[in-house]
Amino acid sequence: MLLSRLGSLNALEQSRPNRGVWRRILGESGDVPSADTLARIQSQLDPDAVRDLLAGLYARLKRGKAVPPPPHGLMALVIDGHETTASYRRCCPGCLKRQIEAGSTTRTQHYHRYAVALLAGDGVELLLDLEAQQPGEDEVAAALRLLERVARRFPRAFDVVVADALYTRTAFFQRVRALGKHVLTVLKHEEWALTKEVEDLSRELPAQEMVLGAKRVRCWDVGDLPWPGYEGTVRAVRTEETGSVRRQLTKTVEETHSSWIWLTTLTPSQASTRTIAMLGHGRWTIENQGFNEAVNAWHMDHVYHHEPRAMEIMLLLVMLAFDLLHLFYDRNLKPALRRRVSLQHVGREVTANLYVASAGPRTST
């Protein structure tokens, strides 16, 4: 169902008459359970069984040297939060709650949010695991549980944890270092004292100029920064970036400017200034190649069955299907074929096989 991107259990149920395809997948009986049965079974499965499949997939790829590190040599584990569903009417024991003001009224909205981990290598991105945010806690608490499990299941898969500004906390940094990994996050003005110190110290340093992609970048690398509440020192890299964008409406090219500060435990001997900037921008991988595609093309946010364990099972299966199709396209298909057909086309071929086979033989008139 997920590889075919059918989008719902009811759509899968409608393919039950296609016994030819299902016999090849399920055996001689070829019996596909009903949508109600599949929904009920989901809440009785063990999520760790699906996690074992994801871990086994990574192990096979690693043995086949199919997950190479980027040129700078550091494998990044990108962690971010993702909200899958929100409703004013439906709720379950795992729902989080928030108050939404609309005019003069306040309504209670129920939603689910997960911390998600993506492994970023050289030309390959793998969704590895997720953890549900529980009522009464924030995203970082869920991410710490996720991080400990990922570090236990994939101890040598990554070198540095990359996250957004929400994770710029001394407790998060210390926990990552306790696991033997490094960390890199965005520093914003919420950490006002540290941000101001970085800006002041960078003015006394010469700027490094480089080109990253289509942008011209000026960098300042500030090391050995004390951080109140953190044992040890951290390093900050500040960048000012200039690029260009072509506006669709006016067809004019405009110059764009942006600035960033990244906070990290990586030393200059472990990662150059360029590497820090590349890792920092690589954080968007989980948004662009992860959530955006998984939601729009893989129905990641669809609630197949509104029950906490069932939702976790289906999200993990979406991640497995997502990884498998991407790996098939990137690692199995020849470059010449990839130049002719897109990943979207290959996904449509999977769906077409299911429906063409179910159509049966044509009759002449």
PDB file of N, CA and C in Angstrom, residues 50-149:
ATOM      1  N   VAL A  50       9.331  -3.091  13.486  1.00  0.00           N
ATOM      2  CA  VAL A  50       9.574  -2.274  12.290  1.00  0.00           C
ATOM      3  C   VAL A  50      10.924  -1.578  12.402  1.00  0.00           C
ATOM      4  N   ARG A  51      11.269  -1.153  13.603  1.00  0.00           N
ATOM      5  CA  ARG A  51      12.587  -0.533  13.797  1.00  0.00           C
ATOM      6  C   ARG A  51      13.702  -1.531  13.470  1.00  0.00           C
ATOM      7  N   ASP A  52      13.477  -2.812  13.772  1.00  0.00           N
ATOM      8  CA  ASP A  52      14.466  -3.831  13.420  1.00  0.00           C
ATOM      9  C   ASP A  52      14.645  -3.918  11.908  1.00  0.00           C
ATOM     10  N   LEU A  53      13.557  -3.754  11.155  1.00  0.00           N
ATOM     11  CA  LEU A  53      13.658  -3.767   9.691  1.00  0.00           C
ATOM     12  C   LEU A  53      14.490  -2.588   9.199  1.00  0.00           C
ATOM     13  N   LEU A  54      14.266  -1.407   9.782  1.00  0.00           N
ATOM     14  CA  LEU A  54      15.050  -0.232   9.395  1.00  0.00           C
ATOM     15  C   LEU A  54      16.526  -0.423   9.745  1.00  0.00           C
ATOM     16  N   ALA A  55      16.789  -1.001  10.925  1.00  0.00           N
ATOM     17  CA  ALA A  55      18.176  -1.259  11.319  1.00  0.00           C
ATOM     18  C   ALA A  55      18.813  -2.302  10.411  1.00  0.00           C
ATOM     19  N   GLY A  56      18.048  -3.337  10.038  1.00  0.00           N
ATOM     20  CA  GLY A  56      18.575  -4.354   9.132  1.00  0.00           C
ATOM     21  C   GLY A  56      18.875  -3.799   7.755  1.00  0.00           C
ATOM     22  N   LEU A  57      18.013  -2.888   7.291  1.00  0.00           N
ATOM     23  CA  LEU A  57      18.253  -2.241   5.992  1.00  0.00           C
ATOM     24  C   LEU A  57      19.558  -1.454   6.029  1.00  0.00           C
ATOM     25  N   TYR A  58      19.768  -0.689   7.092  1.00  0.00           N
ATOM     26  CA  TYR A  58      21.014   0.079   7.202  1.00  0.00           C
ATOM     27  C   TYR A  58      22.222  -0.853   7.257  1.00  0.00           C
ATOM     28  N   ALA A  59      22.109  -1.971   7.995  1.00  0.00           N
ATOM     29  CA  ALA A  59      23.241  -2.893   8.117  1.00  0.00           C
ATOM     30  C   ALA A  59      23.631  -3.468   6.754  1.00  0.00           C
ATOM     31  N   ARG A  60      22.635  -3.809   5.932  1.00  0.00           N
ATOM     32  CA  ARG A  60      22.926  -4.335   4.592  1.00  0.00           C
ATOM     33  C   ARG A  60      23.583  -3.270   3.723  1.00  0.00           C
ATOM     34  N   LEU A  61      23.100  -2.030   3.826  1.00  0.00           N
ATOM     35  CA  LEU A  61      23.693  -0.947   3.049  1.00  0.00           C
ATOM     36  C   LEU A  61      25.129  -0.688   3.478  1.00  0.00           C
ATOM     37  N   LYS A  62      25.362  -0.748   4.783  1.00  0.00           N
ATOM     38  CA  LYS A  62      26.708  -0.496   5.289  1.00  0.00           C
ATOM     39  C   LYS A  62      27.677  -1.582   4.831  1.00  0.00           C
ATOM     40  N   ARG A  63      27.222  -2.839   4.863  1.00  0.00           N
ATOM     41  CA  ARG A  63      28.089  -3.925   4.386  1.00  0.00           C
ATOM     42  C   ARG A  63      28.400  -3.771   2.903  1.00  0.00           C
ATOM     43  N   GLY A  64      27.432  -3.250   2.149  1.00  0.00           N
ATOM     44  CA  GLY A  64      27.643  -3.035   0.725  1.00  0.00           C
ATOM     45  C   GLY A  64      28.294  -1.715   0.384  1.00  0.00           C
ATOM     46  N   LYS A  65      28.735  -0.969   1.415  1.00  0.00           N
ATOM     47  CA  LYS A  65      29.392   0.342   1.231  1.00  0.00           C
ATOM     48  C   LYS A  65      28.524   1.289   0.409  1.00  0.00           C
ATOM     49  N   ALA A  66      27.206   1.245   0.681  1.00  0.00           N
ATOM     50  CA  ALA A  66      26.257   2.067  -0.066  1.00  0.00           C
ATOM     51  C   ALA A  66      25.857   3.330   0.682  1.00  0.00           C
ATOM     52  N   VAL A  67      26.477   3.585   1.848  1.00  0.00           N
ATOM     53  CA  VAL A  67      26.187   4.806   2.597  1.00  0.00           C
ATOM     54  C   VAL A  67      27.507   5.542   2.831  1.00  0.00           C
ATOM     55  N   PRO A  68      28.089   6.117   1.778  1.00  0.00           N
ATOM     56  CA  PRO A  68      29.378   6.793   1.943  1.00  0.00           C
ATOM     57  C   PRO A  68      29.218   8.132   2.661  1.00  0.00           C
ATOM     58  N   PRO A  69      30.238   8.564   3.413  1.00  0.00           N
ATOM     59  CA  PRO A  69      30.181   9.876   4.057  1.00  0.00           C
ATOM     60  C   PRO A  69      30.407  10.988   3.042  1.00  0.00           C
ATOM     61  N   PRO A  70      29.998  12.211   3.367  1.00  0.00           N
ATOM     62  CA  PRO A  70      30.274  13.356   2.484  1.00  0.00           C
ATOM     63  C   PRO A  70      31.782  13.587   2.363  1.00  0.00           C
ATOM     64  N   PRO A  71      32.188  14.465   1.448  1.00  0.00           N
ATOM     65  CA  PRO A  71      33.629  14.715   1.268  1.00  0.00           C
ATOM     66  C   PRO A  71      34.344  15.143   2.543  1.00  0.00           C
ATOM     67  N   HIS A  72      33.659  15.851   3.447  1.00  0.00           N
ATOM     68  CA  HIS A  72      34.333  16.271   4.680  1.00  0.00           C
ATOM     69  C   HIS A  72      34.465  15.128   5.686  1.00  0.00           C
ATOM     70  N   GLY A  73      33.826  13.993   5.442  1.00  0.00           N
ATOM     71  CA  GLY A  73      34.040  12.800   6.253  1.00  0.00           C
ATOM     72  C   GLY A  73      33.143  12.628   7.457  1.00  0.00           C
ATOM     73  N   LEU A  74      32.241  13.553   7.727  1.00  0.00           N
ATOM     74  CA  LEU A  74      31.394  13.487   8.911  1.00  0.00           C
ATOM     75  C   LEU A  74      29.963  13.108   8.535  1.00  0.00           C
ATOM     76  N   MET A  75      29.469  12.017   9.102  1.00  0.00           N
ATOM     77  CA  MET A  75      28.079  11.613   8.904  1.00  0.00           C
ATOM     78  C   MET A  75      27.213  12.361   9.921  1.00  0.00           C
ATOM     79  N   ALA A  76      26.143  12.969   9.431  1.00  0.00           N
ATOM     80  CA  ALA A  76      25.283  13.784  10.289  1.00  0.00           C
ATOM     81  C   ALA A  76      23.967  13.079  10.554  1.00  0.00           C
ATOM     82  N   LEU A  77      23.519  13.132  11.795  1.00  0.00           N
ATOM     83  CA  LEU A  77      22.177  12.696  12.166  1.00  0.00           C
ATOM     84  C   LEU A  77      21.354  13.964  12.392  1.00  0.00           C
ATOM     85  N   VAL A  78      20.435  14.238  11.480  1.00  0.00           N
ATOM     86  CA  VAL A  78      19.613  15.448  11.566  1.00  0.00           C
ATOM     87  C   VAL A  78      18.352  15.112  12.354  1.00  0.00           C
ATOM     88  N   ILE A  79      18.084  15.891  13.398  1.00  0.00           N
ATOM     89  CA  ILE A  79      16.909  15.670  14.235  1.00  0.00           C
ATOM     90  C   ILE A  79      16.013  16.902  14.155  1.00  0.00           C
ATOM     91  N   ASP A  80      14.720  16.659  13.971  1.00  0.00           N
ATOM     92  CA  ASP A  80      13.761  17.764  13.902  1.00  0.00           C
ATOM     93  C   ASP A  80      12.389  17.240  14.311  1.00  0.00           C
ATOM     94  N   GLY A  81      11.496  18.160  14.656  1.00  0.00           N
ATOM     95  CA  GLY A  81      10.140  17.792  15.024  1.00  0.00           C
ATOM     96  C   GLY A  81       9.201  17.900  13.842  1.00  0.00           C
ATOM     97  N   HIS A  82       8.172  17.043  13.829  1.00  0.00           N
ATOM     98  CA  HIS A  82       7.181  17.063  12.752  1.00  0.00           C
ATOM     99  C   HIS A  82       5.803  16.812  13.340  1.00  0.00           C
ATOM    100  N   GLU A  83       4.880  17.704  13.022  1.00  0.00           N
ATOM    101  CA  GLU A  83       3.489  17.562  13.467  1.00  0.00           C
ATOM    102  C   GLU A  83       2.691  16.900  12.354  1.00  0.00           C
ATOM    103  N   THR A  84       2.039  15.785  12.663  1.00  0.00           N
ATOM    104  CA  THR A  84       1.373  15.004  11.629  1.00  0.00           C
ATOM    105  C   THR A  84      -0.099  15.334  11.461  1.00  0.00           C
ATOM    106  N   THR A  85      -0.796  15.653  12.537  1.00  0.00           N
ATOM    107  CA  THR A  85      -2.238  15.842  12.421  1.00  0.00           C
ATOM    108  C   THR A  85      -2.732  16.764  13.522  1.00  0.00           C
ATOM    109  N   ALA A  86      -3.803  17.481  13.245  1.00  0.00           N
ATOM    110  CA  ALA A  86      -4.435  18.351  14.245  1.00  0.00           C
ATOM    111  C   ALA A  86      -5.937  18.332  14.015  1.00  0.00           C
ATOM    112  N   SER A  87      -6.699  18.292  15.108  1.00  0.00           N
ATOM    113  CA  SER A  87      -8.156  18.192  14.998  1.00  0.00           C
ATOM    114  C   SER A  87      -8.812  18.825  16.215  1.00  0.00           C
ATOM    115  N   TYR A  88      -9.968  19.437  15.979  1.00  0.00           N
ATOM    116  CA  TYR A  88     -10.771  19.964  17.084  1.00  0.00           C
ATOM    117  C   TYR A  88     -11.777  18.937  17.591  1.00  0.00           C
ATOM    118  N   ARG A  89     -11.960  17.856  16.865  1.00  0.00           N
ATOM    119  CA  ARG A  89     -13.022  16.896  17.184  1.00  0.00           C
ATOM    120  C   ARG A  89     -12.501  15.546  17.652  1.00  0.00           C
ATOM    121  N   ARG A  90     -11.492  15.034  16.976  1.00  0.00           N
ATOM    122  CA  ARG A  90     -11.021  13.688  17.276  1.00  0.00           C
ATOM    123  C   ARG A  90      -9.787  13.734  18.159  1.00  0.00           C
ATOM    124  N   CYS A  91      -9.737  12.827  19.148  1.00  0.00           N
ATOM    125  CA  CYS A  91      -8.574  12.757  20.015  1.00  0.00           C
ATOM    126  C   CYS A  91      -8.392  11.308  20.477  1.00  0.00           C
ATOM    127  N   CYS A  92      -7.194  11.005  20.959  1.00  0.00           N
ATOM    128  CA  CYS A  92      -6.877   9.680  21.483  1.00  0.00           C
ATOM    129  C   CYS A  92      -5.991   9.877  22.712  1.00  0.00           C
ATOM    130  N   PRO A  93      -5.668   8.812  23.451  1.00  0.00           N
ATOM    131  CA  PRO A  93      -4.843   8.977  24.656  1.00  0.00           C
ATOM    132  C   PRO A  93      -3.470   9.577  24.399  1.00  0.00           C
ATOM    133  N   GLY A  94      -2.967   9.482  23.170  1.00  0.00           N
ATOM    134  CA  GLY A  94      -1.652  10.031  22.867  1.00  0.00           C
ATOM    135  C   GLY A  94      -1.667  11.448  22.346  1.00  0.00           C
ATOM    136  N   CYS A  95      -2.827  12.067  22.207  1.00  0.00           N
ATOM    137  CA  CYS A  95      -2.933  13.412  21.655  1.00  0.00           C
ATOM    138  C   CYS A  95      -2.357  14.459  22.592  1.00  0.00           C
ATOM    139  N   LEU A  96      -1.672  15.427  22.033  1.00  0.00           N
ATOM    140  CA  LEU A  96      -1.282  16.631  22.749  1.00  0.00           C
ATOM    141  C   LEU A  96      -2.396  17.656  22.605  1.00  0.00           C
ATOM    142  N   LYS A  97      -2.455  18.617  23.511  1.00  0.00           N
ATOM    143  CA  LYS A  97      -3.523  19.605  23.485  1.00  0.00           C
ATOM    144  C   LYS A  97      -2.951  21.022  23.544  1.00  0.00           C
ATOM    145  N   ARG A  98      -3.623  21.947  22.853  1.00  0.00           N
ATOM    146  CA  ARG A  98      -3.263  23.358  22.910  1.00  0.00           C
ATOM    147  C   ARG A  98      -4.518  24.187  22.704  1.00  0.00           C
ATOM    148  N   GLN A  99      -4.471  25.395  23.208  1.00  0.00           N
ATOM    149  CA  GLN A  99      -5.609  26.304  23.106  1.00  0.00           C
ATOM    150  C   GLN A  99      -5.403  27.249  21.924  1.00  0.00           C
ATOM    151  N   ILE A 100      -6.393  27.284  21.040  1.00  0.00           N
ATOM    152  CA  ILE A 100      -6.345  28.127  19.853  1.00  0.00           C
ATOM    153  C   ILE A 100      -7.420  29.209  19.983  1.00  0.00           C
ATOM    154  N   GLU A 101      -6.980  30.458  19.889  1.00  0.00           N
ATOM    155  CA  GLU A 101      -7.912  31.571  19.965  1.00  0.00           C
ATOM    156  C   GLU A 101      -8.390  31.947  18.572  1.00  0.00           C
ATOM    157  N   ALA A 102      -9.705  32.016  18.422  1.00  0.00           N
ATOM    158  CA  ALA A 102     -10.322  32.416  17.155  1.00  0.00           C
ATOM    159  C   ALA A 102     -11.372  33.473  17.460  1.00  0.00           C
ATOM    160  N   GLY A 103     -10.991  34.730  17.254  1.00  0.00           N
ATOM    161  CA  GLY A 103     -11.894  35.823  17.597  1.00  0.00           C
ATOM    162  C   GLY A 103     -12.071  35.908  19.103  1.00  0.00           C
ATOM    163  N   SER A 104     -13.300  35.818  19.561  1.00  0.00           N
ATOM    164  CA  SER A 104     -13.593  35.917  20.989  1.00  0.00           C
ATOM    165  C   SER A 104     -13.689  34.554  21.658  1.00  0.00           C
ATOM    166  N   THR A 105     -13.471  33.475  20.915  1.00  0.00           N
ATOM    167  CA  THR A 105     -13.593  32.129  21.474  1.00  0.00           C
ATOM    168  C   THR A 105     -12.230  31.436  21.524  1.00  0.00           C
ATOM    169  N   THR A 106     -12.112  30.472  22.425  1.00  0.00           N
ATOM    170  CA  THR A 106     -10.911  29.662  22.569  1.00  0.00           C
ATOM    171  C   THR A 106     -11.309  28.196  22.444  1.00  0.00           C
ATOM    172  N   ARG A 107     -10.639  27.486  21.538  1.00  0.00           N
ATOM    173  CA  ARG A 107     -10.963  26.087  21.305  1.00  0.00           C
ATOM    174  C   ARG A 107      -9.743  25.209  21.608  1.00  0.00           C
ATOM    175  N   THR A 108     -10.021  23.997  22.027  1.00  0.00           N
ATOM    176  CA  THR A 108      -8.964  23.028  22.309  1.00  0.00           C
ATOM    177  C   THR A 108      -8.663  22.221  21.049  1.00  0.00           C
ATOM    178  N   GLN A 109      -7.419  22.252  20.637  1.00  0.00           N
ATOM    179  CA  GLN A 109      -7.000  21.495  19.456  1.00  0.00           C
ATOM    180  C   GLN A 109      -6.146  20.310  19.900  1.00  0.00           C
ATOM    181  N   HIS A 110      -6.405  19.149  19.305  1.00  0.00           N
ATOM    182  CA  HIS A 110      -5.667  17.928  19.595  1.00  0.00           C
ATOM    183  C   HIS A 110      -4.711  17.649  18.433  1.00  0.00           C
ATOM    184  N   TYR A 111      -3.476  17.282  18.751  1.00  0.00           N
ATOM    185  CA  TYR A 111      -2.503  17.057  17.683  1.00  0.00           C
ATOM    186  C   TYR A 111      -1.454  16.039  18.118  1.00  0.00           C
ATOM    187  N   HIS A 112      -0.706  15.536  17.142  1.00  0.00           N
ATOM    188  CA  HIS A 112       0.403  14.607  17.386  1.00  0.00           C
ATOM    189  C   HIS A 112       1.678  15.226  16.832  1.00  0.00           C
ATOM    190  N   ARG A 113       2.757  15.069  17.590  1.00  0.00           N
ATOM    191  CA  ARG A 113       4.053  15.599  17.159  1.00  0.00           C
ATOM    192  C   ARG A 113       5.133  14.568  17.458  1.00  0.00           C
ATOM    193  N   TYR A 114       6.090  14.455  16.543  1.00  0.00           N
ATOM    194  CA  TYR A 114       7.146  13.454  16.669  1.00  0.00           C
ATOM    195  C   TYR A 114       8.508  14.097  16.450  1.00  0.00           C
ATOM    196  N   ALA A 115       9.500  13.570  17.141  1.00  0.00           N
ATOM    197  CA  ALA A 115      10.892  13.878  16.828  1.00  0.00           C
ATOM    198  C   ALA A 115      11.375  12.824  15.843  1.00  0.00           C
ATOM    199  N   VAL A 116      11.990  13.257  14.743  1.00  0.00           N
ATOM    200  CA  VAL A 116      12.377  12.362  13.651  1.00  0.00           C
ATOM    201  C   VAL A 116      13.885  12.462  13.425  1.00  0.00           C
ATOM    202  N   ALA A 117      14.518  11.310  13.138  1.00  0.00           N
ATOM    203  CA  ALA A 117      15.957  11.266  12.887  1.00  0.00           C
ATOM    204  C   ALA A 117      16.215  10.843  11.449  1.00  0.00           C
ATOM    205  N   LEU A 118      17.060  11.621  10.757  1.00  0.00           N
ATOM    206  CA  LEU A 118      17.452  11.324   9.371  1.00  0.00           C
ATOM    207  C   LEU A 118      18.968  11.277   9.290  1.00  0.00           C
ATOM    208  N   LEU A 119      19.484  10.227   8.656  1.00  0.00           N
ATOM    209  CA  LEU A 119      20.924  10.085   8.458  1.00  0.00           C
ATOM    210  C   LEU A 119      21.299  10.657   7.099  1.00  0.00           C
ATOM    211  N   ALA A 120      22.229  11.610   7.079  1.00  0.00           N
ATOM    212  CA  ALA A 120      22.618  12.296   5.844  1.00  0.00           C
ATOM    213  C   ALA A 120      24.039  11.919   5.469  1.00  0.00           C
ATOM    214  N   GLY A 121      24.170  11.219   4.333  1.00  0.00           N
ATOM    215  CA  GLY A 121      25.483  10.860   3.809  1.00  0.00           C
ATOM    216  C   GLY A 121      25.754  11.574   2.500  1.00  0.00           C
ATOM    217  N   ASP A 122      26.608  11.000   1.680  1.00  0.00           N
ATOM    218  CA  ASP A 122      26.959  11.599   0.395  1.00  0.00           C
ATOM    219  C   ASP A 122      25.974  11.106  -0.666  1.00  0.00           C
ATOM    220  N   GLY A 123      24.943  11.911  -0.929  1.00  0.00           N
ATOM    221  CA  GLY A 123      23.959  11.551  -1.931  1.00  0.00           C
ATOM    222  C   GLY A 123      22.942  10.539  -1.483  1.00  0.00           C
ATOM    223  N   VAL A 124      22.878  10.235  -0.204  1.00  0.00           N
ATOM    224  CA  VAL A 124      21.883   9.300   0.318  1.00  0.00           C
ATOM    225  C   VAL A 124      21.361   9.825   1.652  1.00  0.00           C
ATOM    226  N   GLU A 125      20.037   9.807   1.805  1.00  0.00           N
ATOM    227  CA  GLU A 125      19.405  10.212   3.060  1.00  0.00           C
ATOM    228  C   GLU A 125      18.491   9.090   3.514  1.00  0.00           C
ATOM    229  N   LEU A 126      18.629   8.677   4.766  1.00  0.00           N
ATOM    230  CA  LEU A 126      17.841   7.576   5.310  1.00  0.00           C
ATOM    231  C   LEU A 126      17.060   8.044   6.528  1.00  0.00           C
ATOM    232  N   LEU A 127      15.736   7.873   6.490  1.00  0.00           N
ATOM    233  CA  LEU A 127      14.923   8.092   7.676  1.00  0.00           C
ATOM    234  C   LEU A 127      15.109   6.892   8.588  1.00  0.00           C
ATOM    235  N   LEU A 128      15.612   7.114   9.810  1.00  0.00           N
ATOM    236  CA  LEU A 128      15.995   6.008  10.680  1.00  0.00           C
ATOM    237  C   LEU A 128      14.970   5.672  11.749  1.00  0.00           C
ATOM    238  N   ASP A 129      14.379   6.687  12.383  1.00  0.00           N
ATOM    239  CA  ASP A 129      13.522   6.406  13.530  1.00  0.00           C
ATOM    240  C   ASP A 129      12.755   7.659  13.905  1.00  0.00           C
ATOM    241  N   LEU A 130      11.767   7.482  14.775  1.00  0.00           N
ATOM    242  CA  LEU A 130      11.007   8.612  15.313  1.00  0.00           C
ATOM    243  C   LEU A 130      10.557   8.294  16.721  1.00  0.00           C
ATOM    244  N   GLU A 131      10.172   9.336  17.452  1.00  0.00           N
ATOM    245  CA  GLU A 131       9.695   9.200  18.826  1.00  0.00           C
ATOM    246  C   GLU A 131       8.558  10.178  19.045  1.00  0.00           C
ATOM    247  N   ALA A 132       7.451   9.688  19.599  1.00  0.00           N
ATOM    248  CA  ALA A 132       6.279  10.534  19.829  1.00  0.00           C
ATOM    249  C   ALA A 132       6.504  11.448  21.032  1.00  0.00           C
ATOM    250  N   GLN A 133       6.120  12.697  20.878  1.00  0.00           N
ATOM    251  CA  GLN A 133       6.128  13.639  21.995  1.00  0.00           C
ATOM    252  C   GLN A 133       4.943  13.337  22.886  1.00  0.00           C
ATOM    253  N   GLN A 134       5.184  13.186  24.176  1.00  0.00           N
ATOM    254  CA  GLN A 134       4.136  12.817  25.118  1.00  0.00           C
ATOM    255  C   GLN A 134       3.498  14.058  25.749  1.00  0.00           C
ATOM    256  N   PRO A 135       2.241  13.940  26.214  1.00  0.00           N
ATOM    257  CA  PRO A 135       1.599  15.084  26.881  1.00  0.00           C
ATOM    258  C   PRO A 135       2.437  15.581  28.060  1.00  0.00           C
ATOM    259  N   GLY A 136       2.578  16.885  28.147  1.00  0.00           N
ATOM    260  CA  GLY A 136       3.308  17.488  29.255  1.00  0.00           C
ATOM    261  C   GLY A 136       4.797  17.660  29.029  1.00  0.00           C
ATOM    262  N   GLU A 137       5.331  17.265  27.865  1.00  0.00           N
ATOM    263  CA  GLU A 137       6.744  17.449  27.594  1.00  0.00           C
ATOM    264  C   GLU A 137       6.933  18.202  26.285  1.00  0.00           C
ATOM    265  N   ASP A 138       8.167  18.664  26.043  1.00  0.00           N
ATOM    266  CA  ASP A 138       8.426  19.383  24.802  1.00  0.00           C
ATOM    267  C   ASP A 138       9.141  18.474  23.803  1.00  0.00           C
ATOM    268  N   GLU A 139       9.414  19.028  22.632  1.00  0.00           N
ATOM    269  CA  GLU A 139      10.019  18.253  21.550  1.00  0.00           C
ATOM    270  C   GLU A 139      11.399  17.744  21.910  1.00  0.00           C
ATOM    271  N   VAL A 140      12.170  18.543  22.661  1.00  0.00           N
ATOM    272  CA  VAL A 140      13.537  18.148  22.989  1.00  0.00           C
ATOM    273  C   VAL A 140      13.559  16.907  23.870  1.00  0.00           C
ATOM    274  N   ALA A 141      12.602  16.781  24.792  1.00  0.00           N
ATOM    275  CA  ALA A 141      12.536  15.591  25.647  1.00  0.00           C
ATOM    276  C   ALA A 141      12.305  14.340  24.806  1.00  0.00           C
ATOM    277  N   ALA A 142      11.413  14.429  23.825  1.00  0.00           N
ATOM    278  CA  ALA A 142      11.181  13.299  22.926  1.00  0.00           C
ATOM    279  C   ALA A 142      12.428  13.015  22.090  1.00  0.00           C
ATOM    280  N   ALA A 143      13.104  14.075  21.645  1.00  0.00           N
ATOM    281  CA  ALA A 143      14.310  13.909  20.827  1.00  0.00           C
ATOM    282  C   ALA A 143      15.434  13.225  21.604  1.00  0.00           C
ATOM    283  N   LEU A 144      15.539  13.491  22.899  1.00  0.00           N
ATOM    284  CA  LEU A 144      16.572  12.845  23.707  1.00  0.00           C
ATOM    285  C   LEU A 144      16.320  11.343  23.819  1.00  0.00           C
ATOM    286  N   ARG A 145      15.063  10.945  24.004  1.00  0.00           N
ATOM    287  CA  ARG A 145      14.750   9.510  24.006  1.00  0.00           C
ATOM    288  C   ARG A 145      15.084   8.888  22.652  1.00  0.00           C
ATOM    289  N   LEU A 146      14.709   9.605  21.591  1.00  0.00           N
ATOM    290  CA  LEU A 146      15.002   9.130  20.236  1.00  0.00           C
ATOM    291  C   LEU A 146      16.505   8.989  20.030  1.00  0.00           C
ATOM    292  N   LEU A 147      17.264   9.978  20.459  1.00  0.00           N
ATOM    293  CA  LEU A 147      18.704   9.978  20.259  1.00  0.00           C
ATOM    294  C   LEU A 147      19.370   8.811  20.977  1.00  0.00           C
ATOM    295  N   GLU A 148      18.926   8.525  22.188  1.00  0.00           N
ATOM    296  CA  GLU A 148      19.515   7.414  22.931  1.00  0.00           C
ATOM    297  C   GLU A 148      19.241   6.083  22.235  1.00  0.00           C
ATOM    298  N   ARG A 149      18.022   5.920  21.698  1.00  0.00           N
ATOM    299  CA  ARG A 149      17.707   4.671  21.002  1.00  0.00           C
ATOM    300  C   ARG A 149      18.494   4.557  19.691  1.00  0.00           C
TER     301      ARG A 149
END
